[in-house]
XYZ file of C-alpha atoms in Angstrom:
371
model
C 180.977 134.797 111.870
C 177.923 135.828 114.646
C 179.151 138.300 117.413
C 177.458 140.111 119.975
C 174.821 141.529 118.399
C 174.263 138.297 116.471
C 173.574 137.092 120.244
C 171.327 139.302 121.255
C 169.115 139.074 119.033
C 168.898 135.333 118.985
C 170.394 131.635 116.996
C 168.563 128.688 116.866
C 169.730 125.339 114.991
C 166.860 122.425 113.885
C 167.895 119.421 112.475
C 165.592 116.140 112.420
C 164.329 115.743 116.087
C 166.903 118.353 117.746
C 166.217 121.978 117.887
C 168.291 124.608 119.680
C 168.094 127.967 121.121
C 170.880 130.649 122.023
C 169.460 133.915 123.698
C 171.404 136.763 125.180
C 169.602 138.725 127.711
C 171.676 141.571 129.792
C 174.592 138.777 131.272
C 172.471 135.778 130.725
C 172.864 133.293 128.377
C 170.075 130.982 127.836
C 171.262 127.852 125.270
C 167.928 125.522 125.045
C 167.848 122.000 123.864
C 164.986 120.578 122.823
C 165.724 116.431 121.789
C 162.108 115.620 120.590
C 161.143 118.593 118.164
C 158.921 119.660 117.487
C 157.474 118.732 120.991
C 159.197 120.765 123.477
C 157.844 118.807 126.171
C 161.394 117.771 126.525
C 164.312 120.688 127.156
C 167.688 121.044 128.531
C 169.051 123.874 129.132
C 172.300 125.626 130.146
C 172.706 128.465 132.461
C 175.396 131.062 131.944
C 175.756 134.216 133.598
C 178.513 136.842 133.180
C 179.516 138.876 136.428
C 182.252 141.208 136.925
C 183.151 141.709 133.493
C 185.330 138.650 132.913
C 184.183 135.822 134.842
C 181.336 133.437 133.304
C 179.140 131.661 135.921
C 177.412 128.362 135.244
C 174.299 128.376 136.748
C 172.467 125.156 135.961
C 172.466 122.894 133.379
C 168.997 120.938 134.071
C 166.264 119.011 132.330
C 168.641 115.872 132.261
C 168.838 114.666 135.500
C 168.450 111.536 137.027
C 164.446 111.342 137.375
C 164.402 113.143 133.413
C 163.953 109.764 131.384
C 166.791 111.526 129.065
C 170.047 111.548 131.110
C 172.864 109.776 129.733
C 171.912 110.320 125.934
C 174.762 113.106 125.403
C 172.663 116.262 125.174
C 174.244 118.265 128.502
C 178.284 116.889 126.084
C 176.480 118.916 123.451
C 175.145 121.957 125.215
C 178.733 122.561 127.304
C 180.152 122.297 123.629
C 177.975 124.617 122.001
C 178.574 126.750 125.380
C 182.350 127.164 125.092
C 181.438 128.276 121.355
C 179.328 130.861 122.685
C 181.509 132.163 125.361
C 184.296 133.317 123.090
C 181.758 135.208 120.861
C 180.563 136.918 123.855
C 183.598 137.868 124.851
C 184.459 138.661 120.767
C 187.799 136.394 120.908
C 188.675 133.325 118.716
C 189.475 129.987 120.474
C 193.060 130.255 120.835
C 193.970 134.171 121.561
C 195.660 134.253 124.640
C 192.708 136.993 126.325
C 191.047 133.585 127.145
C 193.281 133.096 129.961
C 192.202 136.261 131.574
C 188.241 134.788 131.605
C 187.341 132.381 134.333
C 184.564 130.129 133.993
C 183.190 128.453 137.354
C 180.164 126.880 139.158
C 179.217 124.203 141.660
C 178.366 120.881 141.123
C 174.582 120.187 142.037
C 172.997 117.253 143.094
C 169.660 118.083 143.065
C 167.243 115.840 141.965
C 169.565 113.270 142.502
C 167.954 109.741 144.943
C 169.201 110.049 148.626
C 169.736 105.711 148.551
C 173.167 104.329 148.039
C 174.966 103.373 145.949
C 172.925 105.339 143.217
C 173.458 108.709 145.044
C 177.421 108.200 144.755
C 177.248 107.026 141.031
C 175.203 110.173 140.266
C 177.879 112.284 142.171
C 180.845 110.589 140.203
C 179.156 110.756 137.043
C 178.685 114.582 137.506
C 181.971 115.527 138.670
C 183.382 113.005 135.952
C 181.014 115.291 133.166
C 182.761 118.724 133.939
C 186.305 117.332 134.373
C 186.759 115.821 130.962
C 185.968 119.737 130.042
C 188.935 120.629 131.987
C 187.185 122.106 134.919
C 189.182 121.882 138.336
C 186.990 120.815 141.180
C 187.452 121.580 144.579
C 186.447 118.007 146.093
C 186.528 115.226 142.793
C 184.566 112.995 144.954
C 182.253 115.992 146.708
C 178.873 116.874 146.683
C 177.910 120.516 145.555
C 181.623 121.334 145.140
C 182.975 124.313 143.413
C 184.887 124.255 140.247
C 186.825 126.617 138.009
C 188.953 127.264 134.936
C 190.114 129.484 132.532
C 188.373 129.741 129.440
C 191.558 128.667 127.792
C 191.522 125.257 129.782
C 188.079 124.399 128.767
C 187.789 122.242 125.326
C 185.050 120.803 123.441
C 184.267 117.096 123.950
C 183.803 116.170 120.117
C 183.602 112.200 119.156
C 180.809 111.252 119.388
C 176.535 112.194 119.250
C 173.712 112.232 120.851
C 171.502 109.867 120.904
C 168.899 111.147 118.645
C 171.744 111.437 115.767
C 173.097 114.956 116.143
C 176.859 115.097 116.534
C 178.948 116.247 119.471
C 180.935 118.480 117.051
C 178.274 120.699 115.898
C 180.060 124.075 115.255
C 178.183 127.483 115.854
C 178.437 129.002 112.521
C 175.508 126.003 111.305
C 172.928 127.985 113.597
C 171.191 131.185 112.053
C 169.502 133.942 113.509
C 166.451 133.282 114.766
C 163.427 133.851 112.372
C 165.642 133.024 109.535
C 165.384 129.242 109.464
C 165.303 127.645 106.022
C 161.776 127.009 104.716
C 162.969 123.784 104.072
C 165.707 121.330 105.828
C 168.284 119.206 103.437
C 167.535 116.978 105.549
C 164.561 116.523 105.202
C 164.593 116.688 101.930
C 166.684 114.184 101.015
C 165.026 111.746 103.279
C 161.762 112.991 101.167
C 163.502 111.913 98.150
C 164.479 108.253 99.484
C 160.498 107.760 100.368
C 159.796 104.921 98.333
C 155.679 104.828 98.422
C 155.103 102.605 95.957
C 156.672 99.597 98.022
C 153.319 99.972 100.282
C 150.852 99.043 97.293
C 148.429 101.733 99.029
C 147.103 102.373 95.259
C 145.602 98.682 95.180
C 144.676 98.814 98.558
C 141.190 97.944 98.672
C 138.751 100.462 100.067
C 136.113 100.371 102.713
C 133.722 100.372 99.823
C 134.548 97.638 98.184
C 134.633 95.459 101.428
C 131.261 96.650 102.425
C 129.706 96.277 98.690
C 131.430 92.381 99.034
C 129.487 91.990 102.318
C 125.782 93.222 100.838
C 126.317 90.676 98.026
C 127.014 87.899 100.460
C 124.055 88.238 102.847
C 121.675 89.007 99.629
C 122.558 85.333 98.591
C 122.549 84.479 102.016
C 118.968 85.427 102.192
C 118.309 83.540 98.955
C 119.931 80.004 100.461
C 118.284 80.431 103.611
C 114.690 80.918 102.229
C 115.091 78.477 99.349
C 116.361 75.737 101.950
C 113.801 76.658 104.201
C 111.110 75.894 101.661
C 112.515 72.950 100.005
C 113.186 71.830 103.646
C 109.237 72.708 104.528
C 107.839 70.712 101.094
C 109.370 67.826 101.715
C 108.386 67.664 105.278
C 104.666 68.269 104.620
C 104.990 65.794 101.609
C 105.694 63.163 103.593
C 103.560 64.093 107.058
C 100.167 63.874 104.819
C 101.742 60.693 102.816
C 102.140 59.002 106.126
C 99.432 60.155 108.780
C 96.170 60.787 109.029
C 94.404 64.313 107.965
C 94.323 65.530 111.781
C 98.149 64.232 112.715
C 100.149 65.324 109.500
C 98.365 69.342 109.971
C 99.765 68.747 113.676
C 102.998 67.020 112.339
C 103.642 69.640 109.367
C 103.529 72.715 111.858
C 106.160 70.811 113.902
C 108.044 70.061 110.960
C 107.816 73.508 109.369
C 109.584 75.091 112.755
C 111.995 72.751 112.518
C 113.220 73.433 109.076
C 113.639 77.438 109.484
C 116.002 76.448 112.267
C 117.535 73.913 110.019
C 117.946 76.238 107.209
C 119.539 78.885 109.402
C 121.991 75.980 110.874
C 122.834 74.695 106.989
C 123.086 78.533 105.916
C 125.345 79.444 108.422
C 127.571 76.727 107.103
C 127.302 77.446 103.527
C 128.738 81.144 104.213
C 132.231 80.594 103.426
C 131.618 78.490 100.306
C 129.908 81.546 98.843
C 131.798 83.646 95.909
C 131.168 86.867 97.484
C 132.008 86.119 100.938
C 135.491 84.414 99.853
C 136.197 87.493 97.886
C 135.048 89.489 101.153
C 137.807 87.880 103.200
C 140.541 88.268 100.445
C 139.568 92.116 100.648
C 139.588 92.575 103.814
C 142.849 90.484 104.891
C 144.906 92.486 101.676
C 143.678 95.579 103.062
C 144.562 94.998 106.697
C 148.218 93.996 105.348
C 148.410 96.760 103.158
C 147.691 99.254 105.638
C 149.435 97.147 108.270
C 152.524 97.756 106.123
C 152.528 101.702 105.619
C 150.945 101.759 109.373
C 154.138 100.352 110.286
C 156.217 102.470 107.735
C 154.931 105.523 108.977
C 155.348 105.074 112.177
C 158.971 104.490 111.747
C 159.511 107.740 109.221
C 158.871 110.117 112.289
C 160.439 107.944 114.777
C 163.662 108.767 113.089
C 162.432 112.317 112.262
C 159.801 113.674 114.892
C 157.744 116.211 113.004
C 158.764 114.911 109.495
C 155.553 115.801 107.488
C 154.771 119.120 109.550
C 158.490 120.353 108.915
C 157.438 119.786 105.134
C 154.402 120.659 104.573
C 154.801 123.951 106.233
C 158.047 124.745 103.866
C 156.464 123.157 100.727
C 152.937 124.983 101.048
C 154.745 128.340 101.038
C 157.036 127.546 97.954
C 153.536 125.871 96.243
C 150.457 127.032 97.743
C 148.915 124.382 95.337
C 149.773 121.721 98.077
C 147.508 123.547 100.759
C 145.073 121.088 101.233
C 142.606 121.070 104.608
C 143.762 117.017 104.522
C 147.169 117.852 104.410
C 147.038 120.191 107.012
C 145.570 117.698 109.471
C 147.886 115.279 109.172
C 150.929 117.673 109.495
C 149.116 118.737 112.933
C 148.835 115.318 113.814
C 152.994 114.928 112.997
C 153.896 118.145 115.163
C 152.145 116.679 118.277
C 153.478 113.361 117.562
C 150.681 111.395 117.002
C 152.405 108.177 115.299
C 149.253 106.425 115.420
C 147.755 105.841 111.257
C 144.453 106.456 110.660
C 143.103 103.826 108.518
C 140.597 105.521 106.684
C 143.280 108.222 105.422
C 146.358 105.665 104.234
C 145.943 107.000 100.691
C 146.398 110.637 102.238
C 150.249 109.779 103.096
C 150.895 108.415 99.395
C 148.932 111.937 98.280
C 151.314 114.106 100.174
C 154.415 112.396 99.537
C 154.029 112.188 95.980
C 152.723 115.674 95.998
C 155.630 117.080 97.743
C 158.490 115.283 95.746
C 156.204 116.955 92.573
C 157.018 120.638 94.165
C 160.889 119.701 95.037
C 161.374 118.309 91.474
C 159.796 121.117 89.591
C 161.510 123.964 91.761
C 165.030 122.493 91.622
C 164.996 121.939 95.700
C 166.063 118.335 95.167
């Protein structure tokens, strides 16, 4: 069970895309939620301040507002929840002791950020005031602007059905956190989602490569070539054979010259044609279209994977390259920078890179009993 020093010194809490901070600072508490690890371009945050010894104050809780993109997804529910947890460790008291009534927690509603038009202005206002009453806050004005509230710690209880919308669930209780520094090298989590990978559904080992397409290619234009010239001089022959069997010395030169021109425009015409009857271009296009599916496919499967788990492969290849240094690998580090900034995008030239690392990293959880 954390207490105050346990505070102090710092908790934090990841699971899939959430991460969360508690820091104690003097009479500040700082509780940080970030809903898009491991970006923190997104964070909400909750204010508390402790004056006179026994009263809590909360300052703010912002980063979810109205103009935020991520209001109304259950984050502030699961901050206030965590909150309440924290307040009775401050205060060293378990949820339930009667010293709870002598600790009042109170703050004003806030509007900022909110639009000035009707009727959105009002629905923000009632949605607010609606937030901190199903806590069991008391507010001065229900249907006010900026109006105070209060209530003894004792009143206040969590708000627990439910989760957010990123997955994580109203109910999360304070003893899951750990002191900061000392997360787990690895998450179950993760792990387990590691485990259901199946990579072999892609077919990214009989993908075809770049290589192969491009060797395809050189064989059709080098029979290309050979059409195009052997048309070309068939097409020439016959054309001078006839000019001299028909004219005069003087008109069939003239004629054949004419007729010559006109067949290397004739062969290029008839080659053109005669490209997709060729073996190797046919076998070019069956390359290239399994390919594009192929990758297509784990393009698509990727894409999804950290979707549902921002970060996925940097979360594991930073745990798994500690346990097994024998996964450090320059490619494998690129691609876990390109998961921690949430770059979804596959690069097509590295598909077989994914099907490397996963199968590299289920290797290492098999063999040191982490599965």
């Amino acid at each position: 069970m954390f207490d105050m020093r346990d505070l102090k010194q710092g908790l934090e809490w990841i699971e899939g895309r959430t991460k969360i901070t508690i820091e104690v600072c003097g009479n500040n508490i700082d509780i940080h939620l970030y809903p898009d690890y491991p970006s923190e371009k997104n964070r909400v945050s909750l204010d508390l301040c402790i004056v006179y010894g026994n009263r809590v104050w909360v300052r703010d809780l912002l980063g979810n507002g109205f103009s935020s993109g991520i209001q109304n997804k259950g984050y502030g529910t699961l901050l206030f929840n965590i909150g309440i947890q924290v307040i009775y460790t401050y205060f060293g008291i378990a949820q339930g002791n009667p010293e709870a009534n002598n600790i009042l927690v109170s703050g004003k509603t806030s509007s900022v950020g909110d639009p000035g038009n009707e009727p959105a202005k009002s629905e923000c206002r009632d949605r607010r005031n609606g937030f901190w009453s199903n806590f069991g806050f008391k507010l001065k004005e229900p249907d006010g602007f900026f109006t105070p509230m209060k209530a003894k710690l004792s009143e206040l209880h969590a708000r627990l059905d439910g989760k957010t919308e990123n997955g994580t669930l109203y109910g999360l209780d304070l003893e899951q956190f750990w002191l900061k520094g000392n997360a787990p090298l690895l998450f179950e989590s993760d792990i387990r989602s590691l485990m259901k990978l199946d990579i072999e559904s892609l077919d990214l080992d009989i993908c075809p490569t770049q290589d192969d397409i491009e060797g395809e290619w050189v064989k059709a234009v080098y029979w290309s070539k050979i059409i195009r010239k052997t048309l070309f001089c068939g097409l020439s022959v016959v054309a001078v054979y006839f000019a001299f069997s028909w004219l005069d010395l003087l008109h069939a030169f003239s004629m054949s010259f004419t007729a010559i021109f006109i067949c290397y425009f004739l062969s290029m015409y008839l080659d053109e044609r005669s490209w997709r009857y060729l073996p190797a271009y046919k076998k070019y296009n069956l390359l290239q279209n399994k390919r594009g599916e192929i990758i297509s496919n784990a393009r698509q499967y990727i894409k999804e994977l950290e979707k549902q788990h921002n970060g996925f492969f940097w979360r594991l290849y930073q745990g798994l390259r500690v346990i097994d240094q024998s996964l450090s690998a320059n490619i494998f580090n690129e691609m876990s920078e390109h998961s921690k900034s949430l770059y979804t995008y596959f690069l097509a030239d590295r598909y077989d890179d994914y099907a490397k690392f996963i199968r590299a990293a289920k290797v290492v959880v098999v063999n040191k009993g982490l599965a």
